[in-house]
Coordinates of C-alpha atoms in Angstrom, one line a residue:
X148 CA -24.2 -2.1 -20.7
X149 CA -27.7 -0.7 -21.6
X150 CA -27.9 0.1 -17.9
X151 CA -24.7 1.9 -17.5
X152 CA -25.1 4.0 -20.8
X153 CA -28.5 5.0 -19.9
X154 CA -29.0 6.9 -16.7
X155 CA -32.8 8.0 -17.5
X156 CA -33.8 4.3 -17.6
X157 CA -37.3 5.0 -15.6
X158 CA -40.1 2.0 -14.6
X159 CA -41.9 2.5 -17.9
X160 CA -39.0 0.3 -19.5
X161 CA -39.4 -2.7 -16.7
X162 CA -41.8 -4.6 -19.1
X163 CA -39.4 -5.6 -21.5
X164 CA -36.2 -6.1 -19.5
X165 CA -38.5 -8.2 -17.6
X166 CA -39.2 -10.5 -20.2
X167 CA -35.7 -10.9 -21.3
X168 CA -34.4 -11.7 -17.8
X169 CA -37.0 -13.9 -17.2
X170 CA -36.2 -15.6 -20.3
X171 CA -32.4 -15.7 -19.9
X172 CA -32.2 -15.6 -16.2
X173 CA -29.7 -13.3 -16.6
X174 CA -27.6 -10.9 -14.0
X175 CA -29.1 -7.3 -14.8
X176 CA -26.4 -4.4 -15.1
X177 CA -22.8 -4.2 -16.9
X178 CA -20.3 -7.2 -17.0
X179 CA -17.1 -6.0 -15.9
X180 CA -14.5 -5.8 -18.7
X181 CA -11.0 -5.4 -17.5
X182 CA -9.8 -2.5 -18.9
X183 CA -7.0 -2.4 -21.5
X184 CA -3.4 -1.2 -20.9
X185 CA -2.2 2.1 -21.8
X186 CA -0.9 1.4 -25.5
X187 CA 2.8 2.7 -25.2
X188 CA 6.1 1.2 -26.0
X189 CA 8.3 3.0 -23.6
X190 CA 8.4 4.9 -20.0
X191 CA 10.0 7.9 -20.6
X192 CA 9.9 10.6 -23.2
X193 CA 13.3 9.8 -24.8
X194 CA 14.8 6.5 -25.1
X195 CA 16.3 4.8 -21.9
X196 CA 20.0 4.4 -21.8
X197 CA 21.4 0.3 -21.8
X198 CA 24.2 1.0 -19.8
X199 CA 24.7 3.8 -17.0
X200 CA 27.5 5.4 -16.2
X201 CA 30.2 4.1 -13.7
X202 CA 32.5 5.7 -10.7
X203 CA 35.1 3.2 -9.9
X204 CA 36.3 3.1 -6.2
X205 CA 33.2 4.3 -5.0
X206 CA 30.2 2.9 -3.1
X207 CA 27.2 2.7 -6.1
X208 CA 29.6 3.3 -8.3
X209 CA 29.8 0.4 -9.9
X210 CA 28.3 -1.2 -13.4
X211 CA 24.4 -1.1 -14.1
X212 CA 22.5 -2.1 -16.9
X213 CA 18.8 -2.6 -17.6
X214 CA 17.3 -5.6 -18.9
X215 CA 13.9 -5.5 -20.8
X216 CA 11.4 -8.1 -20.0
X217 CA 13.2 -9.6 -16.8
X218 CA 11.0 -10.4 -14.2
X219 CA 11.4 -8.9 -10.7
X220 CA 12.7 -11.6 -7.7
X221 CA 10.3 -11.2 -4.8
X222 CA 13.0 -10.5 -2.4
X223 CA 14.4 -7.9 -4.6
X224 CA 16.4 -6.2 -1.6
X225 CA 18.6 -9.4 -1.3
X226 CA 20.3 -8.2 -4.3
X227 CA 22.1 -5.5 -1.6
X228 CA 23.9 -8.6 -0.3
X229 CA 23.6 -7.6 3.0
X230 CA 22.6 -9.7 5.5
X231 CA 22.2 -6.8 8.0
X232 CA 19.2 -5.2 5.8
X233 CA 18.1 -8.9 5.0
X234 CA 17.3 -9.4 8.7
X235 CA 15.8 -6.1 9.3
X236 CA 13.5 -6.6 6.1
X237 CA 12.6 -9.9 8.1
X238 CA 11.5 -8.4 11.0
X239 CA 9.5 -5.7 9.8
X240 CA 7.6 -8.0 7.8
X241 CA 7.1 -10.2 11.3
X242 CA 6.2 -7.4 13.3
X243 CA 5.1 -4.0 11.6
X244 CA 2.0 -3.0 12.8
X245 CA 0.4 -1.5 9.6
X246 CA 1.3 -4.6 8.0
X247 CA -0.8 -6.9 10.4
X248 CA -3.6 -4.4 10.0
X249 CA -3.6 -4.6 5.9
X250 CA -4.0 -8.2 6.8
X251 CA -6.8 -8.2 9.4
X252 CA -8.8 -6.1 6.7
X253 CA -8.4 -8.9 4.0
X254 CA -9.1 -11.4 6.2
X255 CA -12.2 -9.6 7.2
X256 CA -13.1 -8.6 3.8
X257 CA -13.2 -12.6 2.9
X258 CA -15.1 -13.1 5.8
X259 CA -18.0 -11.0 4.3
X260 CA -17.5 -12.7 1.0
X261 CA -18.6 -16.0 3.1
X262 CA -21.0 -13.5 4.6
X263 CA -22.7 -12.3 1.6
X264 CA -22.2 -15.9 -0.2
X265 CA -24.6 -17.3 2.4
X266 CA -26.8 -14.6 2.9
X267 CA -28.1 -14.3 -0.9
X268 CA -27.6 -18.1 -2.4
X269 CA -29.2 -20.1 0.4
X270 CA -32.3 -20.1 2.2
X271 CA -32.6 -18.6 5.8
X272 CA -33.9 -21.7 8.1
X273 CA -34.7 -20.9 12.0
X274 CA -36.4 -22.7 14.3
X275 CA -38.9 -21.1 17.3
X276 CA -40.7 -22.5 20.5
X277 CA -43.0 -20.7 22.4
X278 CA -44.7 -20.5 25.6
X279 CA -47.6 -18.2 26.5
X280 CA -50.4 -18.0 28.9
X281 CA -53.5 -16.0 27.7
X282 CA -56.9 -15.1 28.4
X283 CA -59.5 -14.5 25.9
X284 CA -63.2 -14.6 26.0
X285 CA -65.2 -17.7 24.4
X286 CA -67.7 -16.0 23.4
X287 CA -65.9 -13.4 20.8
X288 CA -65.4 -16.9 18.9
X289 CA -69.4 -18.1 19.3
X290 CA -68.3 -20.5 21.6
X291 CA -70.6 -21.4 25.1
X292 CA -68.9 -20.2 28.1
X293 CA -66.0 -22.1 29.1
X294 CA -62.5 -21.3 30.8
X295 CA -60.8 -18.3 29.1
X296 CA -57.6 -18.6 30.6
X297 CA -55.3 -21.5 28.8
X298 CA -51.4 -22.0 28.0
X299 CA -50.3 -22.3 24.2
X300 CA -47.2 -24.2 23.6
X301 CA -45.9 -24.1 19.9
X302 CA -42.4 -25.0 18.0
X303 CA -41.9 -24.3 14.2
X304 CA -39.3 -24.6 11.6
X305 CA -39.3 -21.5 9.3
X306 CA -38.1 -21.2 6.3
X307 CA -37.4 -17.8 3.6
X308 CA -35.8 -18.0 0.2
X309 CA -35.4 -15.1 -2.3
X310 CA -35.3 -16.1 -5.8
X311 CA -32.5 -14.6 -7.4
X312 CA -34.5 -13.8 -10.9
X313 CA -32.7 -10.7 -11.9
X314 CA -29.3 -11.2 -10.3
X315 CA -29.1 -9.1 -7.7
X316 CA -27.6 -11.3 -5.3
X317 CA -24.9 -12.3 -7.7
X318 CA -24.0 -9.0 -8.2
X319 CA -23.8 -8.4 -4.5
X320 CA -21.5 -11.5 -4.1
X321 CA -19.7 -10.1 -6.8
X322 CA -19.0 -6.4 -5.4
X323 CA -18.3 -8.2 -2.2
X324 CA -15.5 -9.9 -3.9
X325 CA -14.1 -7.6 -5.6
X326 CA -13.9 -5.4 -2.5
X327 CA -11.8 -8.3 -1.1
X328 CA -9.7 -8.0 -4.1
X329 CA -9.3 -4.5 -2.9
X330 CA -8.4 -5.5 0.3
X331 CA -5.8 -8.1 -0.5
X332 CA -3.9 -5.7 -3.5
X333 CA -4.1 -3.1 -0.2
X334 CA -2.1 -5.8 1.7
X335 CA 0.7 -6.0 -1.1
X336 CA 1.4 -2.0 -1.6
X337 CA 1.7 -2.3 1.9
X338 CA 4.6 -4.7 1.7
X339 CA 5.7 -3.1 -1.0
X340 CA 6.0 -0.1 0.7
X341 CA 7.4 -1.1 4.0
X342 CA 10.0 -3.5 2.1
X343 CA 10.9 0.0 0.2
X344 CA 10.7 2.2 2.9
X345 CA 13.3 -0.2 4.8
X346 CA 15.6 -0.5 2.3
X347 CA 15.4 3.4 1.6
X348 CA 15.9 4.3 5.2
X349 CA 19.1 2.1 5.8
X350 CA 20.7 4.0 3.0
X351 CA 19.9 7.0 4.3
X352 CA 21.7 5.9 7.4
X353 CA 24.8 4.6 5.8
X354 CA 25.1 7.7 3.7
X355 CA 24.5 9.9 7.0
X356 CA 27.2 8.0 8.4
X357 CA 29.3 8.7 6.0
X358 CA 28.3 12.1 5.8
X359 CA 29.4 12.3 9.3
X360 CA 32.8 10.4 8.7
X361 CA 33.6 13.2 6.1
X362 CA 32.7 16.1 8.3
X363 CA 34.4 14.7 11.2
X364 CA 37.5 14.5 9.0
X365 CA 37.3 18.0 7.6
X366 CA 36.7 19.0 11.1
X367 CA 40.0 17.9 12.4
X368 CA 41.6 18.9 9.4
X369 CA 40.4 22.6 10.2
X370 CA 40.9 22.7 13.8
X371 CA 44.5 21.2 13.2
X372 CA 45.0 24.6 10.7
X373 CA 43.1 27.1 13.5
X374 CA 46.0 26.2 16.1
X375 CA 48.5 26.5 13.2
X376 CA 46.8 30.0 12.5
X377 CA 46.8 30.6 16.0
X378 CA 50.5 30.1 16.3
X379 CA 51.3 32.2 12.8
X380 CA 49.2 35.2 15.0
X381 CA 51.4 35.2 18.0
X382 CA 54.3 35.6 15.9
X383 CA 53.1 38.0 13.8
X384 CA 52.8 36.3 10.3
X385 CA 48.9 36.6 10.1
X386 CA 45.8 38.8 11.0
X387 CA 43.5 37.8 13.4
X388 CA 41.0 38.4 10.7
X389 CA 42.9 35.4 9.4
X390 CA 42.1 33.4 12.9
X391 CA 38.2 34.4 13.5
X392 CA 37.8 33.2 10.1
X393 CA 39.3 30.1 10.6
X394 CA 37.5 29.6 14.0
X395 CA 34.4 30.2 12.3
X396 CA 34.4 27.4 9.7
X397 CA 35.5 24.9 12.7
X398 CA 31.9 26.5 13.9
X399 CA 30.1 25.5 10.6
X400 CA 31.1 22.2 10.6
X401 CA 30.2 21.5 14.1
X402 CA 26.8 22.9 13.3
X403 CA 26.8 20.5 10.3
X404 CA 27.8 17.4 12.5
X405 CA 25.5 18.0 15.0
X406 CA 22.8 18.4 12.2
X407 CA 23.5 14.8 10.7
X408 CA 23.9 13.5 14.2
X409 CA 20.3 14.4 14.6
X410 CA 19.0 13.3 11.2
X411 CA 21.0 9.7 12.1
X412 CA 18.9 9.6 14.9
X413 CA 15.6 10.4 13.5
X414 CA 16.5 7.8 10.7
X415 CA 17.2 5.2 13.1
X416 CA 13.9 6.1 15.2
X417 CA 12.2 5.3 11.6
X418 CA 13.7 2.2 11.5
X419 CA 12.5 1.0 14.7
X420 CA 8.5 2.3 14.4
X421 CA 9.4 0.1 10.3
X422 CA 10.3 -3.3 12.1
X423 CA 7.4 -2.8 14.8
X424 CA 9.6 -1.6 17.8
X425 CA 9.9 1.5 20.1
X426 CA 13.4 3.2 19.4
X427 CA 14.3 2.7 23.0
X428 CA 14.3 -1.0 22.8
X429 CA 15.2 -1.6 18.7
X430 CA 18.6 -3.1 18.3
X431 CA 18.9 -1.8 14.6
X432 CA 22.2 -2.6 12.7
X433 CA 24.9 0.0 11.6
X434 CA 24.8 0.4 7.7
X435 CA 27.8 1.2 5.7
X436 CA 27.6 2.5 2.1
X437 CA 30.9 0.6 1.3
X438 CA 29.0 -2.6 2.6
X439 CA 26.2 -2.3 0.5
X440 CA 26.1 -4.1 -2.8
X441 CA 24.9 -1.9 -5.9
X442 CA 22.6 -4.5 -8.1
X443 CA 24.0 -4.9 -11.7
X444 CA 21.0 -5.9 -13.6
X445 CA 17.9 -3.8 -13.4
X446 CA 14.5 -5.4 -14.2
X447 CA 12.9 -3.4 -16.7
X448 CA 9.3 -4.7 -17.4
X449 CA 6.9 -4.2 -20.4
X450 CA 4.9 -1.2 -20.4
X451 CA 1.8 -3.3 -20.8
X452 CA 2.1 -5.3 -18.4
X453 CA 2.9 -2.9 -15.3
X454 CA -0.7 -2.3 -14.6
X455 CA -0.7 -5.9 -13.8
X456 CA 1.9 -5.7 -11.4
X457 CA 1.2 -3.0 -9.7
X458 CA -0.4 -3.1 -6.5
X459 CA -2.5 0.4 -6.4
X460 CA -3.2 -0.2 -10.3
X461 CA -4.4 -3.9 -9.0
X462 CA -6.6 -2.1 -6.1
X463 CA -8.1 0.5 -8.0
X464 CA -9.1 -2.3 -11.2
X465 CA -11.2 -4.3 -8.2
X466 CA -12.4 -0.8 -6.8
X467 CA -14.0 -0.3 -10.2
X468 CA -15.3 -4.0 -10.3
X469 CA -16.8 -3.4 -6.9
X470 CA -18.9 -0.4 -8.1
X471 CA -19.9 -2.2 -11.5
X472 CA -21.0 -4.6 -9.5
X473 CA -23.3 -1.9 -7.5
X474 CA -24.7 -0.8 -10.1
X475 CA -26.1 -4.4 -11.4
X476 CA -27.7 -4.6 -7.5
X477 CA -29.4 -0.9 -8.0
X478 CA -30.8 -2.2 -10.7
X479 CA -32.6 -5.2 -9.3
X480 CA -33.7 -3.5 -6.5
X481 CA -35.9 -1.5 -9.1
X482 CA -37.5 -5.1 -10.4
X483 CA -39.4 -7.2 -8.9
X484 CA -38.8 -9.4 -5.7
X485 CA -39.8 -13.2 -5.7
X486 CA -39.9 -14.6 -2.2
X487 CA -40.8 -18.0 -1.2
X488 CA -41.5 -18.9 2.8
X489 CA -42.5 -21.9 4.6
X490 CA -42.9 -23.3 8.1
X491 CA -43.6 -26.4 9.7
X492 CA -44.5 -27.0 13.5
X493 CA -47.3 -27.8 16.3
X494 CA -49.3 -26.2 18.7
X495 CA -51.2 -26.6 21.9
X496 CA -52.4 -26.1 24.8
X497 CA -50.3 -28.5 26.9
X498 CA -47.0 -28.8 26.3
X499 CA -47.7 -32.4 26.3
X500 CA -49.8 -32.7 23.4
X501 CA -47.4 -30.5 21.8
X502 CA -45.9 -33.4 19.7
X503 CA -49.2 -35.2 19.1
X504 CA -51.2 -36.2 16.1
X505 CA -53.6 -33.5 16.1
X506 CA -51.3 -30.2 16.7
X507 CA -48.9 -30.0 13.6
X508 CA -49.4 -27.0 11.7
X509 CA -47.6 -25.6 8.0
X510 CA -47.9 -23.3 5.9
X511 CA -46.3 -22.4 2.2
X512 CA -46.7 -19.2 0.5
X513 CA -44.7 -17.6 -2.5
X514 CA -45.2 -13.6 -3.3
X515 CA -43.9 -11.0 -5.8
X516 CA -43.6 -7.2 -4.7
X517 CA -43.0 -4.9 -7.7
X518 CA -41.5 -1.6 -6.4
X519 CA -43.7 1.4 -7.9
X520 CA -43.6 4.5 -5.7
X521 CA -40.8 4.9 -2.6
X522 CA -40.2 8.5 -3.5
X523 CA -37.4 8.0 -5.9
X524 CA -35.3 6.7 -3.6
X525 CA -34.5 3.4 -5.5
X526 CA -33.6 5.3 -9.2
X527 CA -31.4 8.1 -7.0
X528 CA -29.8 5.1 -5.4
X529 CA -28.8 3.5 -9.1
X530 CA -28.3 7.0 -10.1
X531 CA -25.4 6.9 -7.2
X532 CA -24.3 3.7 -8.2
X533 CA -23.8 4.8 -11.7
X534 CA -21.3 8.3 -10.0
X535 CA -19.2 5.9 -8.1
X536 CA -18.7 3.6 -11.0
X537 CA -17.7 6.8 -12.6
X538 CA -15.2 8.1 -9.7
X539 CA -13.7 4.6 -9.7
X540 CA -13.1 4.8 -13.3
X541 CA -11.4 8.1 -12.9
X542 CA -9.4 7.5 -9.9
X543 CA -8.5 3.9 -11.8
X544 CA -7.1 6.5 -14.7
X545 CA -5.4 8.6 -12.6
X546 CA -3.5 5.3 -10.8
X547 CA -2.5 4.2 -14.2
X548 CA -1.2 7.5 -15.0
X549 CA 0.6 7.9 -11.8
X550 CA 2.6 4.3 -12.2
X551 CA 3.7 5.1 -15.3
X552 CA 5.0 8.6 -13.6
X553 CA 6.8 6.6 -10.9
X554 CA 9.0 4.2 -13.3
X555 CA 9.8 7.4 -15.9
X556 CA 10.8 9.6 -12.6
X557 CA 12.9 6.1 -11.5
X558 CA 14.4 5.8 -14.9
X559 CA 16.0 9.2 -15.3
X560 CA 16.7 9.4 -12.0
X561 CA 18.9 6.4 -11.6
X562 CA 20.7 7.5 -15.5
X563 CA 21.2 11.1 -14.2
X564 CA 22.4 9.7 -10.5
X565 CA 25.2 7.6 -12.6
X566 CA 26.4 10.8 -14.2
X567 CA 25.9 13.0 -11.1
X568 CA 28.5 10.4 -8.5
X569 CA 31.0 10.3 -11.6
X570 CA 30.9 13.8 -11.7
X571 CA 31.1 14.3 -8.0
X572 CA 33.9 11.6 -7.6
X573 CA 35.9 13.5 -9.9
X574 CA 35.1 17.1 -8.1
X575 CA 36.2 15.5 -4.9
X576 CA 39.1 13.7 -5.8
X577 CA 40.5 17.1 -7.6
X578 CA 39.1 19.2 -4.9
X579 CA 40.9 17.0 -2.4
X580 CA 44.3 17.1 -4.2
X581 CA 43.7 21.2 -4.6
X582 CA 43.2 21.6 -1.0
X583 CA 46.1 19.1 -0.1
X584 CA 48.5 21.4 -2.6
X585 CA 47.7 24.6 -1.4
X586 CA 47.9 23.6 2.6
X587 CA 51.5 22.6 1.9
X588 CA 51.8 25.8 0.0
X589 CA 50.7 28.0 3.2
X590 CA 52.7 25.8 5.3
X591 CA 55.4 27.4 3.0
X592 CA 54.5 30.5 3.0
X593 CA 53.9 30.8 -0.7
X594 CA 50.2 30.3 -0.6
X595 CA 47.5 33.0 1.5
X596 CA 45.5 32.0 4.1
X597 CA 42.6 32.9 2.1
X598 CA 43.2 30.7 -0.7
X599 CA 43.5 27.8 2.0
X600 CA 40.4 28.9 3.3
X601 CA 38.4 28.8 -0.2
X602 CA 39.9 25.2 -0.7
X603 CA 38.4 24.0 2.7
X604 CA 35.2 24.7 2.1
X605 CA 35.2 23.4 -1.6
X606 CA 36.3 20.1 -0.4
X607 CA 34.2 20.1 1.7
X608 CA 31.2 20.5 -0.5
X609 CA 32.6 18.3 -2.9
X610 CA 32.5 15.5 -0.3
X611 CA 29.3 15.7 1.2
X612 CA 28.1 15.8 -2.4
X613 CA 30.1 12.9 -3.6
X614 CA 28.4 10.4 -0.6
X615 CA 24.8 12.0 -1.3
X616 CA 25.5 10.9 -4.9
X617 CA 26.7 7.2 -3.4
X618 CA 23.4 7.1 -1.6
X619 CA 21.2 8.3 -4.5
X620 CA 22.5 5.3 -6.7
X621 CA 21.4 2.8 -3.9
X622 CA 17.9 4.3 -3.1
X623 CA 17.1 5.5 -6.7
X624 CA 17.5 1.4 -7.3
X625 CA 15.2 0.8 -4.5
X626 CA 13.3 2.9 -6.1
X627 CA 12.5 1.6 -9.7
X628 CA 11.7 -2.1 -8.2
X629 CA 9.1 -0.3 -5.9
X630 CA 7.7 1.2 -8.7
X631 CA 7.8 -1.4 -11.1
X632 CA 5.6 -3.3 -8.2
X633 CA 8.5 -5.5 -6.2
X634 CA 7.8 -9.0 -7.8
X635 CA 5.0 -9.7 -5.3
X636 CA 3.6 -12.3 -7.5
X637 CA 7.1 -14.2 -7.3
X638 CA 7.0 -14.4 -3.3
X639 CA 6.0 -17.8 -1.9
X640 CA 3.8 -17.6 1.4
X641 CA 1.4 -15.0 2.8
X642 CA 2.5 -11.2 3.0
X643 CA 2.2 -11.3 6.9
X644 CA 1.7 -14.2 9.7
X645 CA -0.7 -12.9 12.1
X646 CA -0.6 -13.6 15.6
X647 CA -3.3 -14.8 17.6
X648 CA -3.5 -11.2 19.7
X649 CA -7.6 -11.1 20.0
X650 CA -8.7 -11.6 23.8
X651 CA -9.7 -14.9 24.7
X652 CA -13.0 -13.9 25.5
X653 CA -13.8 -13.4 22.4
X654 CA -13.4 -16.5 20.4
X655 CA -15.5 -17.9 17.8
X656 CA -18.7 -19.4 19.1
X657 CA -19.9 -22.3 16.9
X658 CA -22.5 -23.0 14.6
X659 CA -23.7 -21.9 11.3
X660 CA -25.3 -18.7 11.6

């Protein structure tokens, strides 16, 4: 930590921390400490509700409860019991393109981690041959005159090692890790998100759908009472004020059809780009909200332990590893460098004596280079390191902060989206039997057009209100499983099966390099 907590560490202090490492043979820089969980008891400001409210009869209406401590299943959306979304789920996770690219960057992120793994803990071993014909004078070596012009054949084995006194190397390995770490937690919020994003979509269409079964009822129900107005005109018993406005809210509902026609087919465009597919050629399922199964018990995990569930939490804590990390290199790089090189090998001048008695050659040599003077570019580098570990630590905070946003906006929403679809249930179930009262009434004669009118368009309201509510429940529940981090950890098998898609000119070649 002395490194961390003391930016204006400067070469004058190198004696000492020399010493030590040399003694200890210790990595230089900070150990990472994971850092501790925000210190609450609860998600929201007030306490949470048990139980949530219930609308009988009604998709989403039906009993939820929240348990404390439950863990989350991995394939929370199977709690929807609907094989429809179950299968779609299956194929986006087979085929979505952002998926498979998460997964190409952890697997390349691992390949650096072998990368870096050999470049710093093992010695660097090549092996040479040469050929050359030269000319040089005799006589610049004291030598009588002779034949200048000769071949030299030679072969060597060479050999380079850095010593890794100070722990720079570990520290690389480490950061290189860590970033791997980043990599693979990048790979989970992005099945978390697509799994989500799914589920949330094919409520949307089910409610649109529905949205578009009310309209389409209300419709007829107001063209049928435009042709009755119609008829009352011609024989006198209305205004054709009465008529235009009645032709103009079987206008308004047509503009509200077409509208949820088009946001049905935008939805169902999402779906197909979700599950990998163009929209021309994606065979996605009809939902129904009536079909969908509202989950009874809702996971409710420990505030402590969300950070560890939590995919961008998960991500950031390696992000700030990684830059720890960084900082342990910069501050090698300012110490010295042990290096220890060797060859081994044989010259001569014909390529037949090249293996002979009198042509091997070697050499051993160790050195030590103590950086003193490179412009400051070495302390401005660790005083970078030392900014980014900072930045990571902020953005780490504001993560934190931002998870704990999510499940508290989750929470009140899915106890004020119980209350909301009981209340709209009731509004359209009394608006329904208002409207269906006062139409009988102006059949009759004892009730005005205008009343009728009024009564229309609540019902309508109340309707398209009541199957938004019925969608809310579902996707508000989709919701607080997202954000409580999906039960990754539960899931058995890789997030994504890549294909082999690479060209098959490009294959590995072999060897060890």
């Amino acid at each position: 930590m002395f490194f961390l907590k003391n930016p204006s560490f400067s070469y004058f202090k190198l004696l000492p921390i020399l010493c030590v490492s040399l003694l200890s043979a210790c990595a230089v820089g900070p150990d990472f400490k994971q850092p501790e969980a925000p210190k609450t008891s609860s998600y929201t400001e007030g306490p949470v509700v048990k139980k949530l409210a219930t609308a009988p009869g009604v998709p989403g209406g039906t009993d939820q409860e929240f348990v404390e401590g439950a863990d989350i299943e991995a394939q929370w959306w199977e709690l929807y019991k609907s094989p429809e979304l179950d299968a779609l789920i299956k194929k986006a996770l087979e085929q979505n393109p952002n998926l498979g690219a998460a997964d190409a960057a952890l697997r390349a992120s691992q390949e650096n981690v072998n990368a870096q793994i050999g470049g710093q803990y093992f010695p660097a071993i090549g092996l040479g041959a040469g050929a050359s014909r030269q000319l040089q004078p005799s006589a610049i070596y004291g030598l009588p005159y002779g034949s200048d012009t000769y071949n030299l054949y030679n072969t060597s084995v060479n050999v380079s090692y850095k010593l890794d006194v100070f722990g720079g190397a570990r520290r690389a390995v480490e950061g290189a890790r860590a970033q791997a770490e980043v990599a693979q937690f990048q790979l989970e919020g992005a099945y978390l998100s697509l799994t989500a994003n799914v589920v949330t979509n094919a409520v949307r269409e089910a409610a649109l759908r529905a949205q578009m079964s009310a309209t389409e009822e209300i419709l007829k129900a107001q063209t049928n009472l435009a042709e009755v107005t119609e008829k009352q005109l011609v024989i006198g018993t209305v205004s054709k004020v009465d008529v235009t406005s009645q032709r103009t809210l079987v206008s308004n509902s047509q503009v509200d059809l077409l509208n949820y026609e088009r946001n049905l087919a935008f939805t169902r465009n999402q779906l197909a780009v979700l599950v990998g597919e163009v929209p021309g050629n994606a065979d996605i399922a009809h939902f129904d909200l009536s079909k969908l199964h509202l989950p009874e018990k809702l996971p409710l995990s420990v505030p402590s332990s969300l950070v560890r569930q939590r995919p961008d939490v998960r991500a950031a804590e390696a992000q700030l590893k990684a830059q720890n990390a960084f900082v342990g290199v910069a501050t090698a790089n300012l110490l010295p460098q042990f290096n220890i090189t060797g060859s081994i090998g044989s010259a001569a001048l014909t390529s037949a004596a090249l293996f002979g008695p009198n042509s091997a050659l070697w050499s051993i040599g160790g050195g030590i280079l103590q950086p003193l003077f490179q412009g400051g570019q070495l302390l401005a580098q660790r005083r970078g390191a030392l900014a980014n570990y900072e930045q990571a630590a902020f953005q780490y905070q504001a993560t934190v902060l931002n998870a704990f946003q999510e499940v508290a906006n989750a929470l009140r929403a899915l106890e004020t989206g119980a209350q909301a679809l009981k209340a709209a249930s009731d509004a359209e179930r009394y608006a329904y039997e208002t409207l269906d009262l006062v139409q009988k009434q102006y059949k009759l004669g004892t009730a005005s057009y205008l009343a009728v009118l009024y009564y229309q368009n609540q019902y309508q309201q109340a309707k398209v209100k009541s199957v938004a509510a019925q969608a809310t429940r579902f996707s508000d529940t989709a919701a607080l499983f997202a954000a409580l981090g999906g039960g990754w950890w539960n899931r058995v098998g890789p997030a994504f099966k890549p294909k082999d898609i690479a060209n098959k000119d490009q294959n590995e070649t072999s060897g060890n390099n």
